[in-house]
CSV table of C-alpha atoms in Angstrom, one decimal:
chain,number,residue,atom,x,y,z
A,1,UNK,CA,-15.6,-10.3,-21.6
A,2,UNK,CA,-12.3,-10.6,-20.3
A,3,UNK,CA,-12.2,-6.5,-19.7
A,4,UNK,CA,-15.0,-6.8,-17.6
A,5,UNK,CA,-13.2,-9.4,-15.4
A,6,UNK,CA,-10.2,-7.2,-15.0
A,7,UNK,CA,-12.1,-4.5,-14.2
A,8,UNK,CA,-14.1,-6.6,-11.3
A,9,UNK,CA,-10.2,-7.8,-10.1
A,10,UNK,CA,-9.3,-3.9,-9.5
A,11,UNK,CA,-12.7,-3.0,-8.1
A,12,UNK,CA,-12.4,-6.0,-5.4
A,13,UNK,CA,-8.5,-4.2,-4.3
A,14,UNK,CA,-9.9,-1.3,-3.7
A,15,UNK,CA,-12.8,-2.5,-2.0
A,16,UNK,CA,-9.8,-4.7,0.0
A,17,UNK,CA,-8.3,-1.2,0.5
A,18,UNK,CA,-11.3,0.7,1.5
A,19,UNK,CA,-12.2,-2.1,4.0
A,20,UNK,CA,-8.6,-2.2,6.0
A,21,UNK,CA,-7.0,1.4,5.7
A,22,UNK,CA,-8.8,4.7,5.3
A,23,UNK,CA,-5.6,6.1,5.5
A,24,UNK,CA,-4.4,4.7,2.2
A,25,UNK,CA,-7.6,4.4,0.6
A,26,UNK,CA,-7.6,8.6,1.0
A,27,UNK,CA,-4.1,9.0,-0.1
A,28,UNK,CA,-5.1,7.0,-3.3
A,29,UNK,CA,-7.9,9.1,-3.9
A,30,UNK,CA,-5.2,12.4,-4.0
A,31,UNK,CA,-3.3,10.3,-7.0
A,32,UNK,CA,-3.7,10.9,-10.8
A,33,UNK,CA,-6.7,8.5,-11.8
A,34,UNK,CA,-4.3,6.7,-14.1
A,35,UNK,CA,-2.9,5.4,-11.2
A,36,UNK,CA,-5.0,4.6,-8.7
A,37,UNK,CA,-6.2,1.3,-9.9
A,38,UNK,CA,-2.5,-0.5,-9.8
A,39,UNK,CA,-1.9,1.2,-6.2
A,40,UNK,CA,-5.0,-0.8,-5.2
A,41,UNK,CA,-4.2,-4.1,-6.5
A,42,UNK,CA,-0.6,-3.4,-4.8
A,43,UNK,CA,-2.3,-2.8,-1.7
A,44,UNK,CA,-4.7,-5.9,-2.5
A,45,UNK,CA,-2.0,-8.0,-3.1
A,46,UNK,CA,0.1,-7.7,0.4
A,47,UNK,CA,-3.4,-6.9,2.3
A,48,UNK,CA,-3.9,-10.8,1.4
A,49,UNK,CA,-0.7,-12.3,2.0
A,50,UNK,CA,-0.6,-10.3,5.7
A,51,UNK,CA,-4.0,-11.5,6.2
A,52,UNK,CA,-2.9,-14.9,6.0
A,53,UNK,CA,-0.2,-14.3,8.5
A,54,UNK,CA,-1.8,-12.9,10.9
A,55,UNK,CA,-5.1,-13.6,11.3
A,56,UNK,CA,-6.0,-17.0,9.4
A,57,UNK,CA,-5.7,-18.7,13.1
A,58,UNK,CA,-7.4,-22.2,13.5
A,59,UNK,CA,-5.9,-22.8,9.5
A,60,UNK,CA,-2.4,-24.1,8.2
A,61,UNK,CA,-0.7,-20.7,7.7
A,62,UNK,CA,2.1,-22.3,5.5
A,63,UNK,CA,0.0,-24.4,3.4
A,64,UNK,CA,-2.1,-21.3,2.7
A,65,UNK,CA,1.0,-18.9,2.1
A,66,UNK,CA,2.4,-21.7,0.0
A,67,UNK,CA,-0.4,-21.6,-2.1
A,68,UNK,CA,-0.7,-18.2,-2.5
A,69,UNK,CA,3.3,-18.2,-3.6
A,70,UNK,CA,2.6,-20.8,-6.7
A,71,UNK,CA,-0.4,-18.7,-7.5
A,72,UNK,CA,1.2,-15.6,-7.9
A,73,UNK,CA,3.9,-17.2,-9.9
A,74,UNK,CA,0.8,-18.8,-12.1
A,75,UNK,CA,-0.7,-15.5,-12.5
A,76,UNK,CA,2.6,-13.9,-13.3
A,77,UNK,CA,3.4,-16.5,-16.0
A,78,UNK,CA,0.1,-17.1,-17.6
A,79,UNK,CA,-0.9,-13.2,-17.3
A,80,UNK,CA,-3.8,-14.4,-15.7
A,81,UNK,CA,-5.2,-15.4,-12.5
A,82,UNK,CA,-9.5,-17.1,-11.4
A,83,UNK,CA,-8.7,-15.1,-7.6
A,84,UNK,CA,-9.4,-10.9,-8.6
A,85,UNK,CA,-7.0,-10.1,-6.0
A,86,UNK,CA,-4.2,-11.9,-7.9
A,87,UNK,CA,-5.4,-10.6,-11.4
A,88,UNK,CA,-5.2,-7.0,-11.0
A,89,UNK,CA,-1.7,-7.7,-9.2
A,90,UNK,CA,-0.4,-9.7,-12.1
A,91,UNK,CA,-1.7,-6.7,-14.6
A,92,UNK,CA,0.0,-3.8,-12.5
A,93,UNK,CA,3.2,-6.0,-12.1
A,94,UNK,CA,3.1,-6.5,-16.3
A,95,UNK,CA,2.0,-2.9,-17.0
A,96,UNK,CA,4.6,-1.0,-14.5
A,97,UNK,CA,7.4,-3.9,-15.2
A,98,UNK,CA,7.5,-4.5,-11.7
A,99,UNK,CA,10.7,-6.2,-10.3
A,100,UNK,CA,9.7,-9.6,-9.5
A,101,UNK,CA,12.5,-10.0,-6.8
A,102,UNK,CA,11.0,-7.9,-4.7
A,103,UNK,CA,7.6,-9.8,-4.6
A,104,UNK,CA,10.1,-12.5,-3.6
A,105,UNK,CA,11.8,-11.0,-1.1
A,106,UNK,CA,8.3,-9.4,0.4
A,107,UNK,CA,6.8,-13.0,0.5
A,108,UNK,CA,10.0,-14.7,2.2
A,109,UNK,CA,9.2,-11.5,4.8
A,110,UNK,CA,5.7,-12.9,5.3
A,111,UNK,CA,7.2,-16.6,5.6
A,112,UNK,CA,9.3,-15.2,8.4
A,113,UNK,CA,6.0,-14.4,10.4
A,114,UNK,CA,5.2,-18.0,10.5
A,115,UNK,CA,8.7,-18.8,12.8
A,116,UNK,CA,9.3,-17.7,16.4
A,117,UNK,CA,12.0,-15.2,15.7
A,118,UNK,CA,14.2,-13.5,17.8
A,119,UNK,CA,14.9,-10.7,16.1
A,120,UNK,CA,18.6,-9.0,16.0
A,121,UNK,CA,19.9,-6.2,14.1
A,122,UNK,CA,20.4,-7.7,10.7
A,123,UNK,CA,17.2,-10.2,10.9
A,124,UNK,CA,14.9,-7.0,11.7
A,125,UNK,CA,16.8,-5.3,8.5
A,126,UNK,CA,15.8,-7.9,6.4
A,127,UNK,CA,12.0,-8.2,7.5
A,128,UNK,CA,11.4,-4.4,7.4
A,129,UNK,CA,13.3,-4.7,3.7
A,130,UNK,CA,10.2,-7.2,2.6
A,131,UNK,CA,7.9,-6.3,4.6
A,132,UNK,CA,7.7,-2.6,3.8
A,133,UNK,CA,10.5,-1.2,1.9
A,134,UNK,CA,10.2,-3.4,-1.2
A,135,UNK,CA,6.0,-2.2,-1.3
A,136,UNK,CA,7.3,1.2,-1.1
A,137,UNK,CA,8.8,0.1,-4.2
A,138,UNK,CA,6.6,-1.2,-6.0
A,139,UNK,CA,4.8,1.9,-5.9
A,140,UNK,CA,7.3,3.9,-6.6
A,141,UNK,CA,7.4,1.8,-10.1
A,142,UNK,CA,4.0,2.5,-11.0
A,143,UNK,CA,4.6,6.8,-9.5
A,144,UNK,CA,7.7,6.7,-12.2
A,145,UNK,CA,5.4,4.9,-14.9
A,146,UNK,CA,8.9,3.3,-16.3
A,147,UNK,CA,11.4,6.9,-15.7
A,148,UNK,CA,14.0,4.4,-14.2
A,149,UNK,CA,16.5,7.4,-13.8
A,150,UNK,CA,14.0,8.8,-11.9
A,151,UNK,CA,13.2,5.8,-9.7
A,152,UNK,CA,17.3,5.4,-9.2
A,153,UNK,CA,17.0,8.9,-7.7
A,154,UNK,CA,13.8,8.4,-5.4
A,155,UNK,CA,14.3,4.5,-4.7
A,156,UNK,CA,15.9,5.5,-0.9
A,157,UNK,CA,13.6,7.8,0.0
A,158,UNK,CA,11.3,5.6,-1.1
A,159,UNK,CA,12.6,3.1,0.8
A,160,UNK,CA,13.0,5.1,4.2
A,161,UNK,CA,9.2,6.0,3.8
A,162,UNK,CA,8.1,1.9,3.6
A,163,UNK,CA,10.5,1.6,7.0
A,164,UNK,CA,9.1,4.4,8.9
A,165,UNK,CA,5.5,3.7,8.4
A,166,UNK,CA,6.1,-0.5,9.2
A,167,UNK,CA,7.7,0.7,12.6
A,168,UNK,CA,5.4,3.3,13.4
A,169,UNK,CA,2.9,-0.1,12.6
A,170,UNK,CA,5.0,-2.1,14.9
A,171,UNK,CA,4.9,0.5,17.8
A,172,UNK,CA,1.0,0.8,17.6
A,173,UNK,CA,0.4,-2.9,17.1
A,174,UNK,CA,2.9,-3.9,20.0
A,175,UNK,CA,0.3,-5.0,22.3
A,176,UNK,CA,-1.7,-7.5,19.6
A,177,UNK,CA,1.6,-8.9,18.3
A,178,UNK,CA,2.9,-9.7,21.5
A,179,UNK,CA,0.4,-10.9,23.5
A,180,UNK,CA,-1.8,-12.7,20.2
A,181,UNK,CA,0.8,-13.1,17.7
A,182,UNK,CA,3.7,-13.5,20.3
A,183,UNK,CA,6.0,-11.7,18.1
A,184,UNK,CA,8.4,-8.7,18.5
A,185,UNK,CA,10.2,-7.2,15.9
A,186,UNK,CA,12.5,-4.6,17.4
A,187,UNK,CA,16.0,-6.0,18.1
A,188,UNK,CA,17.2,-7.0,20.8
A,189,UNK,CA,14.4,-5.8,23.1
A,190,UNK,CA,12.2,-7.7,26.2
A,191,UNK,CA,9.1,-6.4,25.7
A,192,UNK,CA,8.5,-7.4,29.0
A,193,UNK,CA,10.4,-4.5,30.0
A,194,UNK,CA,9.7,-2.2,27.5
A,195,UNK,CA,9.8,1.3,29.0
A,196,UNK,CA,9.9,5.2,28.0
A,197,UNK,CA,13.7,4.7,27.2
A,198,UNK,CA,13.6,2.4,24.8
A,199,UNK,CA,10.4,3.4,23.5
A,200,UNK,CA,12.3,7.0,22.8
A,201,UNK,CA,15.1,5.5,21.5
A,202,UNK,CA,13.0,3.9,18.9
A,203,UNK,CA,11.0,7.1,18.1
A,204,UNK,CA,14.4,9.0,17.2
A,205,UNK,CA,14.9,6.2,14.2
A,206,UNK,CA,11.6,6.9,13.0
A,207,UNK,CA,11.5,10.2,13.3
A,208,UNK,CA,14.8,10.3,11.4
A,209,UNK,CA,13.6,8.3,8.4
A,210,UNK,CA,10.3,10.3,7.9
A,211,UNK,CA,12.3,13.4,7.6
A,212,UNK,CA,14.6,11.6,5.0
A,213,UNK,CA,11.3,10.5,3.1
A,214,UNK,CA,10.0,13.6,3.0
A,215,UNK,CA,12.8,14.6,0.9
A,216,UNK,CA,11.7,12.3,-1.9
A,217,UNK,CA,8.5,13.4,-1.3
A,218,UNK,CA,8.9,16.7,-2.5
A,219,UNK,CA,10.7,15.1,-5.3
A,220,UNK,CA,7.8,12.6,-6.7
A,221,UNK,CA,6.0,13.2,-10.0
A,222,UNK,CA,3.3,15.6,-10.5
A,223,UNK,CA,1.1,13.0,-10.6
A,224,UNK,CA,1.5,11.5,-7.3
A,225,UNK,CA,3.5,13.8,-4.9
A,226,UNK,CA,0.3,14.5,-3.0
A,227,UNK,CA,-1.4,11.2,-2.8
A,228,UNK,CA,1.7,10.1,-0.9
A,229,UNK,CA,2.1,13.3,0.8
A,230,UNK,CA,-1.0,12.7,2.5
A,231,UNK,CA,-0.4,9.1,3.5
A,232,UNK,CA,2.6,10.5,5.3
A,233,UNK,CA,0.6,13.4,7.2
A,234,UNK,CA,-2.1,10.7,7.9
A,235,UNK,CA,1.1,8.2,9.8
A,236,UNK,CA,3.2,11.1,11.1
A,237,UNK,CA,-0.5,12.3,13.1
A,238,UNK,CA,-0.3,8.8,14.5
A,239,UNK,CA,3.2,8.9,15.1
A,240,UNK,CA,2.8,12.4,17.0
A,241,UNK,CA,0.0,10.2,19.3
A,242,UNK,CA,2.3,7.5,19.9
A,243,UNK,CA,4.5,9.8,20.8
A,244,UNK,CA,2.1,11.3,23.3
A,245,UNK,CA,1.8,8.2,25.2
A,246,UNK,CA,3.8,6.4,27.5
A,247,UNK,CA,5.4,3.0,27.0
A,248,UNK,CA,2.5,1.6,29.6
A,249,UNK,CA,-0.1,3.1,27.2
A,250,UNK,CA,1.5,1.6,23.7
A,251,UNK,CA,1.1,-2.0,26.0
A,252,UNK,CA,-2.7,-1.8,27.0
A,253,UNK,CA,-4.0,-0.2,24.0
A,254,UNK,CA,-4.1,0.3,20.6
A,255,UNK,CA,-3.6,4.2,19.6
A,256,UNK,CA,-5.7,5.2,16.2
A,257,UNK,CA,-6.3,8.2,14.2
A,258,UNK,CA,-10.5,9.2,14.4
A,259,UNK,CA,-11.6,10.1,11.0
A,260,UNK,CA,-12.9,13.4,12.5
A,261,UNK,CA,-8.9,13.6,12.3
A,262,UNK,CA,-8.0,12.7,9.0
A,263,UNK,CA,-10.2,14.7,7.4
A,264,UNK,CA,-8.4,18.1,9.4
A,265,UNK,CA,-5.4,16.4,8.5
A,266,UNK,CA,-6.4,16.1,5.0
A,267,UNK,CA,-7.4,19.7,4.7
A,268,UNK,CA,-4.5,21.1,6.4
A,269,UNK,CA,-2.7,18.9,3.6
A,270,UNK,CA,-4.0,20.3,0.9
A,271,UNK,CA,-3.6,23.7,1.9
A,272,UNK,CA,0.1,23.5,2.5
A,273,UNK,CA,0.7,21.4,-1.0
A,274,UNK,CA,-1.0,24.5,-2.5
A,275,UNK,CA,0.6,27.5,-0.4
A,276,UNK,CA,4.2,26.2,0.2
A,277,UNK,CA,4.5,23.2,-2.0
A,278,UNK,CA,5.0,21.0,1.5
């Protein structure tokens, strides 16, 4: 019976998936079937811990983030868990032989959006590190399946692709975490006078490291190079919006990507993976 269960836990991450991020859930979809299951209960996994953080309101945020920290290292150590979302985690991260330092180090990022932080330089390093990078990581683990010359090479780009698509995050959620969560991550920065300078300035970093992931891109497995590919058309179409708009905009609303535009982006994807290999 216990097959069945496990097969429940990675059918309730992708439903988790599904539910928050058509973006990702599509890009999934472009993977090699063997795959797509642990990229869900990745997904699962810090869609649950950022749920905590951010919108458990009216509840004690560390107790709950606490408890979800012993949990996973339960699950991890028993090679079980009772919560599906944990399960299938604890099965990719056993499978894939994922490093359990960086489930560490993307947990103490989630612990560091429980504190009023004022973020500098090497403080907003180390959350976009946790926060992003390290789940860019993770996946990169399970694209590899256990090649770890081949996860030495990518590991940056990997890397620079988790940054890029947190900050592009950040820029569209600037409103909501400011005036709800009362948070700003970019360094040394008053949103109160955030304008079209600094707003540029901040472009020209991301721009930067979505042309450096792109590079690693081209370089992923067979088996996932387009899967990925696609989740960085679907953010670099959002980016391009954002881009569009003025700092007054990014403050009084939220900019998203209709699915009447993914699926052209999706297309248009698929045709240049298949005509001029990206």
């Amino acid at each position: 019976m216990k097959c069945l269960f496990d097969e429940l836990s990675y059918s309730v991450s992708k439903i988790i998936t599904e539910k928050y991020s058509t973006s990702f859930s599509l890009g999934i979809l472009a993977l090699k079937p063997s795959i797509r299951s642990a990229i869900y209960a990745i997904y699962g996994y810090v869609r649950l811990a950022d749920e905590i953080v951010d919108s458990f309101h009216g509840y004690n945020k560390e107790k709950l983030l606490n408890r979800l920290k012993k949990e996973t290292e339960n699950a991890l150590e028993e090679d079980i868990s009772l919560n599906p979302i944990l399960h299938s985690f604890q099965q990719t991260v056993s499978q894939y032989k994922i490093d359990r330092s960086l489930i560490s180090q993307f947990l103490h990022s989630m612990e560091m959006d429980l504190r009023k932080i004022d973020y500098n330089s090497e403080l907003y390093k180390e959350y976009i590190f946790g926060s992003a990078e390290v789940v860019g990581l993770m996946c990169l683990q399970v694209f590899t399946e256990g090649d770890k010359e081949k996860y030495e090479e990518l590991k940056p780009y990997a890397m620079k692709l988790g940054s890029a698509l947190q900050k592009v995050n950040f820029l569209r959620d600037l409103k909501d975490d400011y005036q709800i969560l009362g948070r700003s991550y970019f360094p040394n920065i008053d949103i109160a006078v955030f304008d079209n300078c600094v707003k540029l300035q901040i472009e020209k970093e991301i721009e930067e490291e979505f042309n450096e992931a792109l590079i690693g891109i081209r370089n992923l497995p067979s088996s996932s190079i387009f899967g990925v590919y696609l989740a960085y058309k679907y953010y670099l179409c959002l980016f391009q919006k954002i881009r569009r708009k003025s700092s007054k905009d990014i403050l009084s609303s939220r900019v998203r990507v209709h699915n009447f535009e993914k699926v052209f982006v999706a297309l248009k994807s698929y045709l240049r993976y298949k005509t001029t290999f990206l």
